[in-house]
């Protein structure tokens, strides 16, 4: 079992602070360009701040709060405290040499999520991979990587899994296409160990695994794999994560999130129930 790793939530705090700054600015009818001029920055810098994609300087936040008419000392102190917390670096910053910036955002959101729902078609999700399976996936995706780099990438993936064992773990709900179980990644023994691990993980109270069987045919997730992240903070919207080859999309508009939530709900209804999914995993284990 991986060692527990408390979540820092710095990514979420940046997003929360950014959204509050945006609401304050819009309430005063101030443009991003005007706000940027106030703190000697560009309009695009204000946009990145409001999206939570950059760190915050306390002086900049203080100047913006003054510009937005926030004079109450208690409110100012709370927002400035949030800025300090938002700048705290998460454990994943130790992997900056192998972690692209677009994925750093995801790791931070994953760390802070209370519910993670995902559909996968080609691979077992990273949070449920064994070290040997993860190594095979990394080598397939990064064939020119050195042995040391492969070790670090696998180590990062194993470190991410620690959220499932902490005191207040997120609920992980996975719908896994049968294709991912039939694809012989890493060889027979690696796949046997991976399937066995899935059976063990399905027994955790915070983990639900459903299989979408071949026999079902076409289903709702015609757009491919995706993740839905939900957070305990009421001010933070659900986020859809779509990974691409060299970048990722983060969707948080209500209509987009609702569309993916509907697809995930349909997959959960159409997929095999959790107990039947474990039965299928056990049959696959016997077949191999």
PDB file of C-alpha atoms in Angstrom:
ATOM      1  CA  UNK A   1       0.000   0.000   0.000  1.00  0.00           C
ATOM      2  CA  UNK A   2       1.413   3.423  -0.937  1.00  0.00           C
ATOM      3  CA  UNK A   3       2.231   5.820   1.845  1.00  0.00           C
ATOM      4  CA  UNK A   4      -0.450   8.345   2.611  1.00  0.00           C
ATOM      5  CA  UNK A   5       0.068  11.822   1.237  1.00  0.00           C
ATOM      6  CA  UNK A   6      -2.125  14.664   2.441  1.00  0.00           C
ATOM      7  CA  UNK A   7      -3.503  16.882  -0.291  1.00  0.00           C
ATOM      8  CA  UNK A   8      -2.342  20.465  -0.447  1.00  0.00           C
ATOM      9  CA  UNK A   9      -5.217  21.665  -2.580  1.00  0.00           C
ATOM     10  CA  UNK A  10      -3.099  24.551  -3.915  1.00  0.00           C
ATOM     11  CA  UNK A  11      -4.483  24.154  -7.433  1.00  0.00           C
ATOM     12  CA  UNK A  12      -8.042  24.354  -6.175  1.00  0.00           C
ATOM     13  CA  UNK A  13      -7.213  27.381  -4.020  1.00  0.00           C
ATOM     14  CA  UNK A  14      -5.776  29.182  -7.039  1.00  0.00           C
ATOM     15  CA  UNK A  15      -8.963  28.489  -8.968  1.00  0.00           C
ATOM     16  CA  UNK A  16     -11.143  29.591  -6.064  1.00  0.00           C
ATOM     17  CA  UNK A  17      -9.213  32.812  -5.555  1.00  0.00           C
ATOM     18  CA  UNK A  18      -9.194  33.512  -9.277  1.00  0.00           C
ATOM     19  CA  UNK A  19     -12.938  33.047  -9.561  1.00  0.00           C
ATOM     20  CA  UNK A  20     -13.545  35.374  -6.602  1.00  0.00           C
ATOM     21  CA  UNK A  21     -11.302  38.033  -8.086  1.00  0.00           C
ATOM     22  CA  UNK A  22     -13.170  37.730 -11.378  1.00  0.00           C
ATOM     23  CA  UNK A  23     -16.554  38.169  -9.653  1.00  0.00           C
ATOM     24  CA  UNK A  24     -15.300  41.211  -7.756  1.00  0.00           C
ATOM     25  CA  UNK A  25     -13.915  42.776 -10.941  1.00  0.00           C
ATOM     26  CA  UNK A  26     -17.066  42.152 -12.946  1.00  0.00           C
ATOM     27  CA  UNK A  27     -19.260  43.523 -10.127  1.00  0.00           C
ATOM     28  CA  UNK A  28     -17.391  46.827 -10.431  1.00  0.00           C
ATOM     29  CA  UNK A  29     -17.555  46.850 -14.225  1.00  0.00           C
ATOM     30  CA  UNK A  30     -13.766  46.887 -14.517  1.00  0.00           C
ATOM     31  CA  UNK A  31     -12.149  45.393 -17.621  1.00  0.00           C
ATOM     32  CA  UNK A  32      -9.254  42.950 -17.523  1.00  0.00           C
ATOM     33  CA  UNK A  33      -7.126  45.545 -19.287  1.00  0.00           C
ATOM     34  CA  UNK A  34      -7.857  48.119 -16.568  1.00  0.00           C
ATOM     35  CA  UNK A  35      -7.118  45.578 -13.822  1.00  0.00           C
ATOM     36  CA  UNK A  36      -3.874  44.635 -15.503  1.00  0.00           C
ATOM     37  CA  UNK A  37      -2.787  48.267 -15.692  1.00  0.00           C
ATOM     38  CA  UNK A  38      -3.403  48.595 -11.955  1.00  0.00           C
ATOM     39  CA  UNK A  39      -0.869  45.861 -11.123  1.00  0.00           C
ATOM     40  CA  UNK A  40       1.541  46.611 -14.007  1.00  0.00           C
ATOM     41  CA  UNK A  41       0.530  43.472 -15.888  1.00  0.00           C
ATOM     42  CA  UNK A  42      -1.140  42.520 -19.152  1.00  0.00           C
ATOM     43  CA  UNK A  43      -4.780  41.695 -19.781  1.00  0.00           C
ATOM     44  CA  UNK A  44      -3.742  38.076 -20.440  1.00  0.00           C
ATOM     45  CA  UNK A  45      -2.049  37.935 -17.010  1.00  0.00           C
ATOM     46  CA  UNK A  46      -5.346  38.910 -15.359  1.00  0.00           C
ATOM     47  CA  UNK A  47      -7.100  36.231 -17.415  1.00  0.00           C
ATOM     48  CA  UNK A  48      -4.601  33.580 -16.275  1.00  0.00           C
ATOM     49  CA  UNK A  49      -4.951  34.724 -12.658  1.00  0.00           C
ATOM     50  CA  UNK A  50      -8.733  34.483 -12.821  1.00  0.00           C
ATOM     51  CA  UNK A  51      -8.486  30.977 -14.265  1.00  0.00           C
ATOM     52  CA  UNK A  52      -6.115  29.940 -11.477  1.00  0.00           C
ATOM     53  CA  UNK A  53      -3.306  29.084 -13.879  1.00  0.00           C
ATOM     54  CA  UNK A  54      -0.560  31.206 -12.318  1.00  0.00           C
ATOM     55  CA  UNK A  55       0.717  31.893  -8.826  1.00  0.00           C
ATOM     56  CA  UNK A  56      -0.361  35.039  -6.998  1.00  0.00           C
ATOM     57  CA  UNK A  57       1.772  37.862  -5.606  1.00  0.00           C
ATOM     58  CA  UNK A  58       0.285  39.120  -2.361  1.00  0.00           C
ATOM     59  CA  UNK A  59       0.903  42.726  -3.424  1.00  0.00           C
ATOM     60  CA  UNK A  60      -0.995  42.192  -6.684  1.00  0.00           C
ATOM     61  CA  UNK A  61      -3.956  40.655  -4.878  1.00  0.00           C
ATOM     62  CA  UNK A  62      -3.978  43.482  -2.317  1.00  0.00           C
ATOM     63  CA  UNK A  63      -3.898  46.121  -5.073  1.00  0.00           C
ATOM     64  CA  UNK A  64      -6.723  44.418  -6.962  1.00  0.00           C
ATOM     65  CA  UNK A  65      -8.849  44.150  -3.821  1.00  0.00           C
ATOM     66  CA  UNK A  66      -8.380  47.888  -3.247  1.00  0.00           C
ATOM     67  CA  UNK A  67      -9.312  48.603  -6.861  1.00  0.00           C
ATOM     68  CA  UNK A  68     -12.400  46.402  -6.539  1.00  0.00           C
ATOM     69  CA  UNK A  69     -13.536  48.249  -3.424  1.00  0.00           C
ATOM     70  CA  UNK A  70     -12.901  45.472  -0.888  1.00  0.00           C
ATOM     71  CA  UNK A  71     -12.226  47.488   2.263  1.00  0.00           C
ATOM     72  CA  UNK A  72     -13.445  45.104   4.941  1.00  0.00           C
ATOM     73  CA  UNK A  73     -10.348  43.874   6.758  1.00  0.00           C
ATOM     74  CA  UNK A  74     -11.796  40.449   7.530  1.00  0.00           C
ATOM     75  CA  UNK A  75     -12.651  39.811   3.869  1.00  0.00           C
ATOM     76  CA  UNK A  76      -9.272  41.122   2.718  1.00  0.00           C
ATOM     77  CA  UNK A  77      -7.432  38.943   5.223  1.00  0.00           C
ATOM     78  CA  UNK A  78      -9.350  35.856   4.101  1.00  0.00           C
ATOM     79  CA  UNK A  79      -8.567  36.459   0.419  1.00  0.00           C
ATOM     80  CA  UNK A  80      -4.927  37.308   1.077  1.00  0.00           C
ATOM     81  CA  UNK A  81      -4.632  34.160   3.192  1.00  0.00           C
ATOM     82  CA  UNK A  82      -6.103  32.182   0.313  1.00  0.00           C
ATOM     83  CA  UNK A  83      -3.448  33.687  -1.958  1.00  0.00           C
ATOM     84  CA  UNK A  84      -0.681  32.494   0.382  1.00  0.00           C
ATOM     85  CA  UNK A  85      -2.159  28.989   0.502  1.00  0.00           C
ATOM     86  CA  UNK A  86      -2.598  28.959  -3.279  1.00  0.00           C
ATOM     87  CA  UNK A  87       1.131  29.480  -3.757  1.00  0.00           C
ATOM     88  CA  UNK A  88       2.086  26.399  -1.763  1.00  0.00           C
ATOM     89  CA  UNK A  89       3.786  23.851  -3.983  1.00  0.00           C
ATOM     90  CA  UNK A  90       2.353  20.349  -4.159  1.00  0.00           C
ATOM     91  CA  UNK A  91       4.479  17.222  -3.885  1.00  0.00           C
ATOM     92  CA  UNK A  92       4.281  16.770  -7.669  1.00  0.00           C
ATOM     93  CA  UNK A  93       6.518  19.792  -8.241  1.00  0.00           C
ATOM     94  CA  UNK A  94       9.396  17.464  -7.416  1.00  0.00           C
ATOM     95  CA  UNK A  95       8.636  15.844 -10.771  1.00  0.00           C
ATOM     96  CA  UNK A  96       8.814  19.047 -12.830  1.00  0.00           C
ATOM     97  CA  UNK A  97      11.499  17.528 -15.047  1.00  0.00           C
ATOM     98  CA  UNK A  98       9.081  14.913 -16.405  1.00  0.00           C
ATOM     99  CA  UNK A  99       5.704  16.524 -15.747  1.00  0.00           C
ATOM    100  CA  UNK A 100       4.338  18.823 -18.472  1.00  0.00           C
ATOM    101  CA  UNK A 101       2.663  21.984 -17.196  1.00  0.00           C
ATOM    102  CA  UNK A 102      -0.733  20.979 -18.586  1.00  0.00           C
ATOM    103  CA  UNK A 103      -0.669  17.754 -16.557  1.00  0.00           C
ATOM    104  CA  UNK A 104       0.506  19.484 -13.364  1.00  0.00           C
ATOM    105  CA  UNK A 105      -2.903  21.153 -13.249  1.00  0.00           C
ATOM    106  CA  UNK A 106      -4.612  17.782 -13.449  1.00  0.00           C
ATOM    107  CA  UNK A 107      -2.526  16.240 -10.661  1.00  0.00           C
ATOM    108  CA  UNK A 108      -3.419  19.174  -8.433  1.00  0.00           C
ATOM    109  CA  UNK A 109      -7.119  18.812  -9.194  1.00  0.00           C
ATOM    110  CA  UNK A 110      -6.976  15.035  -8.697  1.00  0.00           C
ATOM    111  CA  UNK A 111      -5.306  15.589  -5.327  1.00  0.00           C
ATOM    112  CA  UNK A 112      -8.141  17.877  -4.204  1.00  0.00           C
ATOM    113  CA  UNK A 113     -11.139  16.021  -5.701  1.00  0.00           C
ATOM    114  CA  UNK A 114     -13.776  14.359  -3.550  1.00  0.00           C
ATOM    115  CA  UNK A 115     -15.193  12.330  -6.448  1.00  0.00           C
ATOM    116  CA  UNK A 116     -13.328  11.064  -9.528  1.00  0.00           C
ATOM    117  CA  UNK A 117     -15.375   9.388 -12.252  1.00  0.00           C
ATOM    118  CA  UNK A 118     -13.645   8.098 -15.353  1.00  0.00           C
ATOM    119  CA  UNK A 119     -14.238   6.084 -18.503  1.00  0.00           C
ATOM    120  CA  UNK A 120     -11.248   4.366 -20.116  1.00  0.00           C
ATOM    121  CA  UNK A 121     -11.060   2.284 -23.264  1.00  0.00           C
ATOM    122  CA  UNK A 122      -7.387   1.487 -23.922  1.00  0.00           C
ATOM    123  CA  UNK A 123      -5.629   1.429 -20.551  1.00  0.00           C
ATOM    124  CA  UNK A 124      -6.412   0.715 -16.938  1.00  0.00           C
ATOM    125  CA  UNK A 125      -6.657   4.175 -15.285  1.00  0.00           C
ATOM    126  CA  UNK A 126      -3.419   5.396 -13.713  1.00  0.00           C
ATOM    127  CA  UNK A 127      -4.869   5.348 -10.196  1.00  0.00           C
ATOM    128  CA  UNK A 128      -5.440   1.592 -10.515  1.00  0.00           C
ATOM    129  CA  UNK A 129      -2.268   0.515 -12.324  1.00  0.00           C
ATOM    130  CA  UNK A 130       0.324  -1.821 -10.861  1.00  0.00           C
ATOM    131  CA  UNK A 131       3.964  -0.656 -11.077  1.00  0.00           C
ATOM    132  CA  UNK A 132       4.749  -3.271 -13.764  1.00  0.00           C
ATOM    133  CA  UNK A 133       1.724  -2.332 -15.866  1.00  0.00           C
ATOM    134  CA  UNK A 134       2.519   1.368 -15.467  1.00  0.00           C
ATOM    135  CA  UNK A 135       6.086   0.707 -16.582  1.00  0.00           C
ATOM    136  CA  UNK A 136       4.863  -1.042 -19.737  1.00  0.00           C
ATOM    137  CA  UNK A 137       2.515   1.849 -20.525  1.00  0.00           C
ATOM    138  CA  UNK A 138       5.254   4.447 -19.984  1.00  0.00           C
ATOM    139  CA  UNK A 139       7.736   2.588 -22.191  1.00  0.00           C
ATOM    140  CA  UNK A 140       5.133   2.221 -24.958  1.00  0.00           C
ATOM    141  CA  UNK A 141       4.342   5.939 -24.835  1.00  0.00           C
ATOM    142  CA  UNK A 142       7.927   7.144 -24.294  1.00  0.00           C
ATOM    143  CA  UNK A 143      10.121   4.626 -26.168  1.00  0.00           C
ATOM    144  CA  UNK A 144      13.170   6.926 -26.122  1.00  0.00           C
ATOM    145  CA  UNK A 145      13.002   7.589 -22.353  1.00  0.00           C
ATOM    146  CA  UNK A 146      15.979   6.512 -20.275  1.00  0.00           C
ATOM    147  CA  UNK A 147      15.610   3.879 -17.574  1.00  0.00           C
ATOM    148  CA  UNK A 148      15.894   6.612 -14.925  1.00  0.00           C
ATOM    149  CA  UNK A 149      13.138   8.656 -16.542  1.00  0.00           C
ATOM    150  CA  UNK A 150      10.880   5.614 -16.785  1.00  0.00           C
ATOM    151  CA  UNK A 151      11.467   4.961 -13.077  1.00  0.00           C
ATOM    152  CA  UNK A 152      10.483   8.539 -12.231  1.00  0.00           C
ATOM    153  CA  UNK A 153       7.348   8.417 -14.353  1.00  0.00           C
ATOM    154  CA  UNK A 154       6.284   5.178 -12.711  1.00  0.00           C
ATOM    155  CA  UNK A 155       7.118   6.631  -9.299  1.00  0.00           C
ATOM    156  CA  UNK A 156       4.932   9.658 -10.016  1.00  0.00           C
ATOM    157  CA  UNK A 157       2.017   7.409 -10.950  1.00  0.00           C
ATOM    158  CA  UNK A 158       2.396   5.348  -7.789  1.00  0.00           C
ATOM    159  CA  UNK A 159       2.602   8.530  -5.684  1.00  0.00           C
ATOM    160  CA  UNK A 160      -0.672   9.747  -7.191  1.00  0.00           C
ATOM    161  CA  UNK A 161      -2.374   6.568  -5.996  1.00  0.00           C
ATOM    162  CA  UNK A 162      -1.764   7.504  -2.368  1.00  0.00           C
ATOM    163  CA  UNK A 163      -4.948   9.614  -2.390  1.00  0.00           C
ATOM    164  CA  UNK A 164      -6.977   6.393  -2.372  1.00  0.00           C
ATOM    165  CA  UNK A 165      -5.546   5.415   1.027  1.00  0.00           C
ATOM    166  CA  UNK A 166      -5.607   8.699   2.944  1.00  0.00           C
ATOM    167  CA  UNK A 167      -7.950   9.424   5.856  1.00  0.00           C
ATOM    168  CA  UNK A 168     -10.602  11.048   3.658  1.00  0.00           C
ATOM    169  CA  UNK A 169     -10.066   9.471   0.253  1.00  0.00           C
ATOM    170  CA  UNK A 170     -11.945  10.508  -2.857  1.00  0.00           C
ATOM    171  CA  UNK A 171     -14.583   8.226  -4.268  1.00  0.00           C
ATOM    172  CA  UNK A 172     -13.175   6.660  -7.436  1.00  0.00           C
ATOM    173  CA  UNK A 173     -15.786   5.365  -9.878  1.00  0.00           C
ATOM    174  CA  UNK A 174     -14.338   3.708 -12.977  1.00  0.00           C
ATOM    175  CA  UNK A 175     -16.111   2.421 -16.070  1.00  0.00           C
ATOM    176  CA  UNK A 176     -13.528   0.344 -17.904  1.00  0.00           C
ATOM    177  CA  UNK A 177     -14.023  -0.925 -21.429  1.00  0.00           C
ATOM    178  CA  UNK A 178     -13.397  -4.642 -21.763  1.00  0.00           C
ATOM    179  CA  UNK A 179     -10.872  -3.796 -24.495  1.00  0.00           C
ATOM    180  CA  UNK A 180      -8.470  -2.479 -21.842  1.00  0.00           C
ATOM    181  CA  UNK A 181      -8.552  -5.876 -20.123  1.00  0.00           C
ATOM    182  CA  UNK A 182      -8.020  -7.845 -23.314  1.00  0.00           C
ATOM    183  CA  UNK A 183      -5.102  -5.761 -24.564  1.00  0.00           C
ATOM    184  CA  UNK A 184      -1.916  -7.645 -23.544  1.00  0.00           C
ATOM    185  CA  UNK A 185       0.130  -4.773 -22.154  1.00  0.00           C
ATOM    186  CA  UNK A 186       3.448  -5.860 -20.660  1.00  0.00           C
ATOM    187  CA  UNK A 187       2.877  -9.550 -21.285  1.00  0.00           C
ATOM    188  CA  UNK A 188       0.820 -12.316 -19.696  1.00  0.00           C
ATOM    189  CA  UNK A 189       2.123 -12.105 -16.134  1.00  0.00           C
ATOM    190  CA  UNK A 190       1.889  -8.319 -15.999  1.00  0.00           C
ATOM    191  CA  UNK A 191      -1.729  -8.505 -17.150  1.00  0.00           C
ATOM    192  CA  UNK A 192      -2.544 -11.249 -14.653  1.00  0.00           C
ATOM    193  CA  UNK A 193      -1.141  -9.152 -11.818  1.00  0.00           C
ATOM    194  CA  UNK A 194      -3.030  -6.111 -13.092  1.00  0.00           C
ATOM    195  CA  UNK A 195      -6.370  -7.929 -13.238  1.00  0.00           C
ATOM    196  CA  UNK A 196      -5.756  -9.363  -9.774  1.00  0.00           C
ATOM    197  CA  UNK A 197      -5.011  -5.849  -8.528  1.00  0.00           C
ATOM    198  CA  UNK A 198      -8.284  -4.565  -9.969  1.00  0.00           C
ATOM    199  CA  UNK A 199     -10.171  -7.258  -8.060  1.00  0.00           C
ATOM    200  CA  UNK A 200      -8.421  -6.197  -4.858  1.00  0.00           C
ATOM    201  CA  UNK A 201      -9.069  -2.495  -5.479  1.00  0.00           C
ATOM    202  CA  UNK A 202     -12.748  -3.130  -6.170  1.00  0.00           C
ATOM    203  CA  UNK A 203     -13.056  -4.346  -2.574  1.00  0.00           C
ATOM    204  CA  UNK A 204     -12.132  -0.901  -1.203  1.00  0.00           C
ATOM    205  CA  UNK A 205     -15.170   1.021   0.066  1.00  0.00           C
ATOM    206  CA  UNK A 206     -14.240   4.139  -1.908  1.00  0.00           C
ATOM    207  CA  UNK A 207     -13.606   2.372  -5.236  1.00  0.00           C
ATOM    208  CA  UNK A 208     -16.248   1.239  -7.731  1.00  0.00           C
ATOM    209  CA  UNK A 209     -15.249  -0.610 -10.902  1.00  0.00           C
ATOM    210  CA  UNK A 210     -17.658  -1.400 -13.710  1.00  0.00           C
ATOM    211  CA  UNK A 211     -16.811  -3.158 -16.969  1.00  0.00           C
ATOM    212  CA  UNK A 212     -18.363  -2.129 -20.279  1.00  0.00           C
ATOM    213  CA  UNK A 213     -18.483  -5.525 -22.032  1.00  0.00           C
ATOM    214  CA  UNK A 214     -17.939  -6.158 -25.735  1.00  0.00           C
ATOM    215  CA  UNK A 215     -21.372  -7.744 -25.989  1.00  0.00           C
ATOM    216  CA  UNK A 216     -23.091  -4.446 -25.241  1.00  0.00           C
ATOM    217  CA  UNK A 217     -21.991  -3.018 -28.589  1.00  0.00           C
ATOM    218  CA  UNK A 218     -22.123   0.742 -29.200  1.00  0.00           C
ATOM    219  CA  UNK A 219     -22.519   2.894 -26.113  1.00  0.00           C
ATOM    220  CA  UNK A 220     -22.723   6.512 -24.942  1.00  0.00           C
ATOM    221  CA  UNK A 221     -18.979   7.302 -24.802  1.00  0.00           C
ATOM    222  CA  UNK A 222     -18.437   7.624 -28.532  1.00  0.00           C
ATOM    223  CA  UNK A 223     -16.043  10.533 -27.907  1.00  0.00           C
ATOM    224  CA  UNK A 224     -13.498   8.371 -26.081  1.00  0.00           C
ATOM    225  CA  UNK A 225     -12.032   8.401 -22.554  1.00  0.00           C
ATOM    226  CA  UNK A 226     -12.632  11.247 -20.105  1.00  0.00           C
ATOM    227  CA  UNK A 227     -12.615  12.111 -16.415  1.00  0.00           C
ATOM    228  CA  UNK A 228     -15.088  13.999 -14.240  1.00  0.00           C
ATOM    229  CA  UNK A 229     -13.764  15.663 -11.094  1.00  0.00           C
ATOM    230  CA  UNK A 230     -15.917  16.967  -8.252  1.00  0.00           C
ATOM    231  CA  UNK A 231     -14.639  18.963  -5.288  1.00  0.00           C
ATOM    232  CA  UNK A 232     -15.787  19.479  -1.699  1.00  0.00           C
ATOM    233  CA  UNK A 233     -15.668  23.268  -2.136  1.00  0.00           C
ATOM    234  CA  UNK A 234     -19.159  24.445  -3.115  1.00  0.00           C
ATOM    235  CA  UNK A 235     -17.752  27.413  -5.051  1.00  0.00           C
ATOM    236  CA  UNK A 236     -15.765  25.194  -7.398  1.00  0.00           C
ATOM    237  CA  UNK A 237     -17.564  23.695 -10.415  1.00  0.00           C
ATOM    238  CA  UNK A 238     -17.099  20.138 -11.604  1.00  0.00           C
ATOM    239  CA  UNK A 239     -14.323  19.771 -14.172  1.00  0.00           C
ATOM    240  CA  UNK A 240     -14.094  17.497 -17.195  1.00  0.00           C
ATOM    241  CA  UNK A 241     -10.552  16.453 -18.123  1.00  0.00           C
ATOM    242  CA  UNK A 242      -9.782  15.357 -21.686  1.00  0.00           C
ATOM    243  CA  UNK A 243      -6.200  14.309 -22.332  1.00  0.00           C
ATOM    244  CA  UNK A 244      -4.617  14.717 -25.757  1.00  0.00           C
ATOM    245  CA  UNK A 245      -1.227  13.722 -27.105  1.00  0.00           C
ATOM    246  CA  UNK A 246       0.626  16.913 -26.172  1.00  0.00           C
ATOM    247  CA  UNK A 247      -1.944  18.866 -24.162  1.00  0.00           C
ATOM    248  CA  UNK A 248      -5.239  18.574 -22.304  1.00  0.00           C
ATOM    249  CA  UNK A 249      -8.622  20.269 -22.144  1.00  0.00           C
ATOM    250  CA  UNK A 250     -10.251  21.332 -18.892  1.00  0.00           C
ATOM    251  CA  UNK A 251     -13.975  21.981 -19.285  1.00  0.00           C
ATOM    252  CA  UNK A 252     -15.986  23.636 -16.528  1.00  0.00           C
ATOM    253  CA  UNK A 253     -18.875  25.312 -18.345  1.00  0.00           C
ATOM    254  CA  UNK A 254     -22.150  23.994 -16.990  1.00  0.00           C
ATOM    255  CA  UNK A 255     -23.557  22.754 -20.309  1.00  0.00           C
ATOM    256  CA  UNK A 256     -20.335  20.927 -21.206  1.00  0.00           C
ATOM    257  CA  UNK A 257     -20.012  19.303 -17.783  1.00  0.00           C
ATOM    258  CA  UNK A 258     -23.687  18.305 -17.845  1.00  0.00           C
ATOM    259  CA  UNK A 259     -23.226  16.601 -21.231  1.00  0.00           C
ATOM    260  CA  UNK A 260     -20.328  14.492 -19.941  1.00  0.00           C
ATOM    261  CA  UNK A 261     -22.127  13.765 -16.685  1.00  0.00           C
ATOM    262  CA  UNK A 262     -25.081  12.435 -18.670  1.00  0.00           C
ATOM    263  CA  UNK A 263     -22.751  10.183 -20.668  1.00  0.00           C
ATOM    264  CA  UNK A 264     -21.101   8.898 -17.488  1.00  0.00           C
ATOM    265  CA  UNK A 265     -24.490   8.218 -15.920  1.00  0.00           C
ATOM    266  CA  UNK A 266     -25.549   6.238 -18.996  1.00  0.00           C
ATOM    267  CA  UNK A 267     -22.294   4.267 -18.950  1.00  0.00           C
ATOM    268  CA  UNK A 268     -22.883   3.434 -15.282  1.00  0.00           C
ATOM    269  CA  UNK A 269     -26.366   2.138 -16.086  1.00  0.00           C
ATOM    270  CA  UNK A 270     -25.350   0.238 -19.227  1.00  0.00           C
ATOM    271  CA  UNK A 271     -22.117  -1.220 -17.839  1.00  0.00           C
ATOM    272  CA  UNK A 272     -21.968  -4.411 -15.834  1.00  0.00           C
ATOM    273  CA  UNK A 273     -22.878  -3.931 -12.155  1.00  0.00           C
ATOM    274  CA  UNK A 274     -19.855  -3.849  -9.807  1.00  0.00           C
ATOM    275  CA  UNK A 275     -20.363  -7.414  -8.540  1.00  0.00           C
ATOM    276  CA  UNK A 276     -20.763  -8.805 -12.069  1.00  0.00           C
ATOM    277  CA  UNK A 277     -17.736  -6.796 -13.154  1.00  0.00           C
ATOM    278  CA  UNK A 278     -15.636  -8.500 -10.482  1.00  0.00           C
ATOM    279  CA  UNK A 279     -16.974 -11.847 -11.717  1.00  0.00           C
ATOM    280  CA  UNK A 280     -15.762 -10.984 -15.222  1.00  0.00           C
ATOM    281  CA  UNK A 281     -12.359  -9.957 -13.864  1.00  0.00           C
ATOM    282  CA  UNK A 282     -12.074 -13.309 -12.117  1.00  0.00           C
ATOM    283  CA  UNK A 283     -13.000 -15.159 -15.315  1.00  0.00           C
ATOM    284  CA  UNK A 284     -10.386 -13.219 -17.273  1.00  0.00           C
ATOM    285  CA  UNK A 285      -7.828 -14.070 -14.601  1.00  0.00           C
ATOM    286  CA  UNK A 286      -8.619 -17.779 -14.962  1.00  0.00           C
ATOM    287  CA  UNK A 287      -8.451 -17.577 -18.749  1.00  0.00           C
ATOM    288  CA  UNK A 288      -4.928 -16.216 -18.583  1.00  0.00           C
TER     289      UNK A 288
END
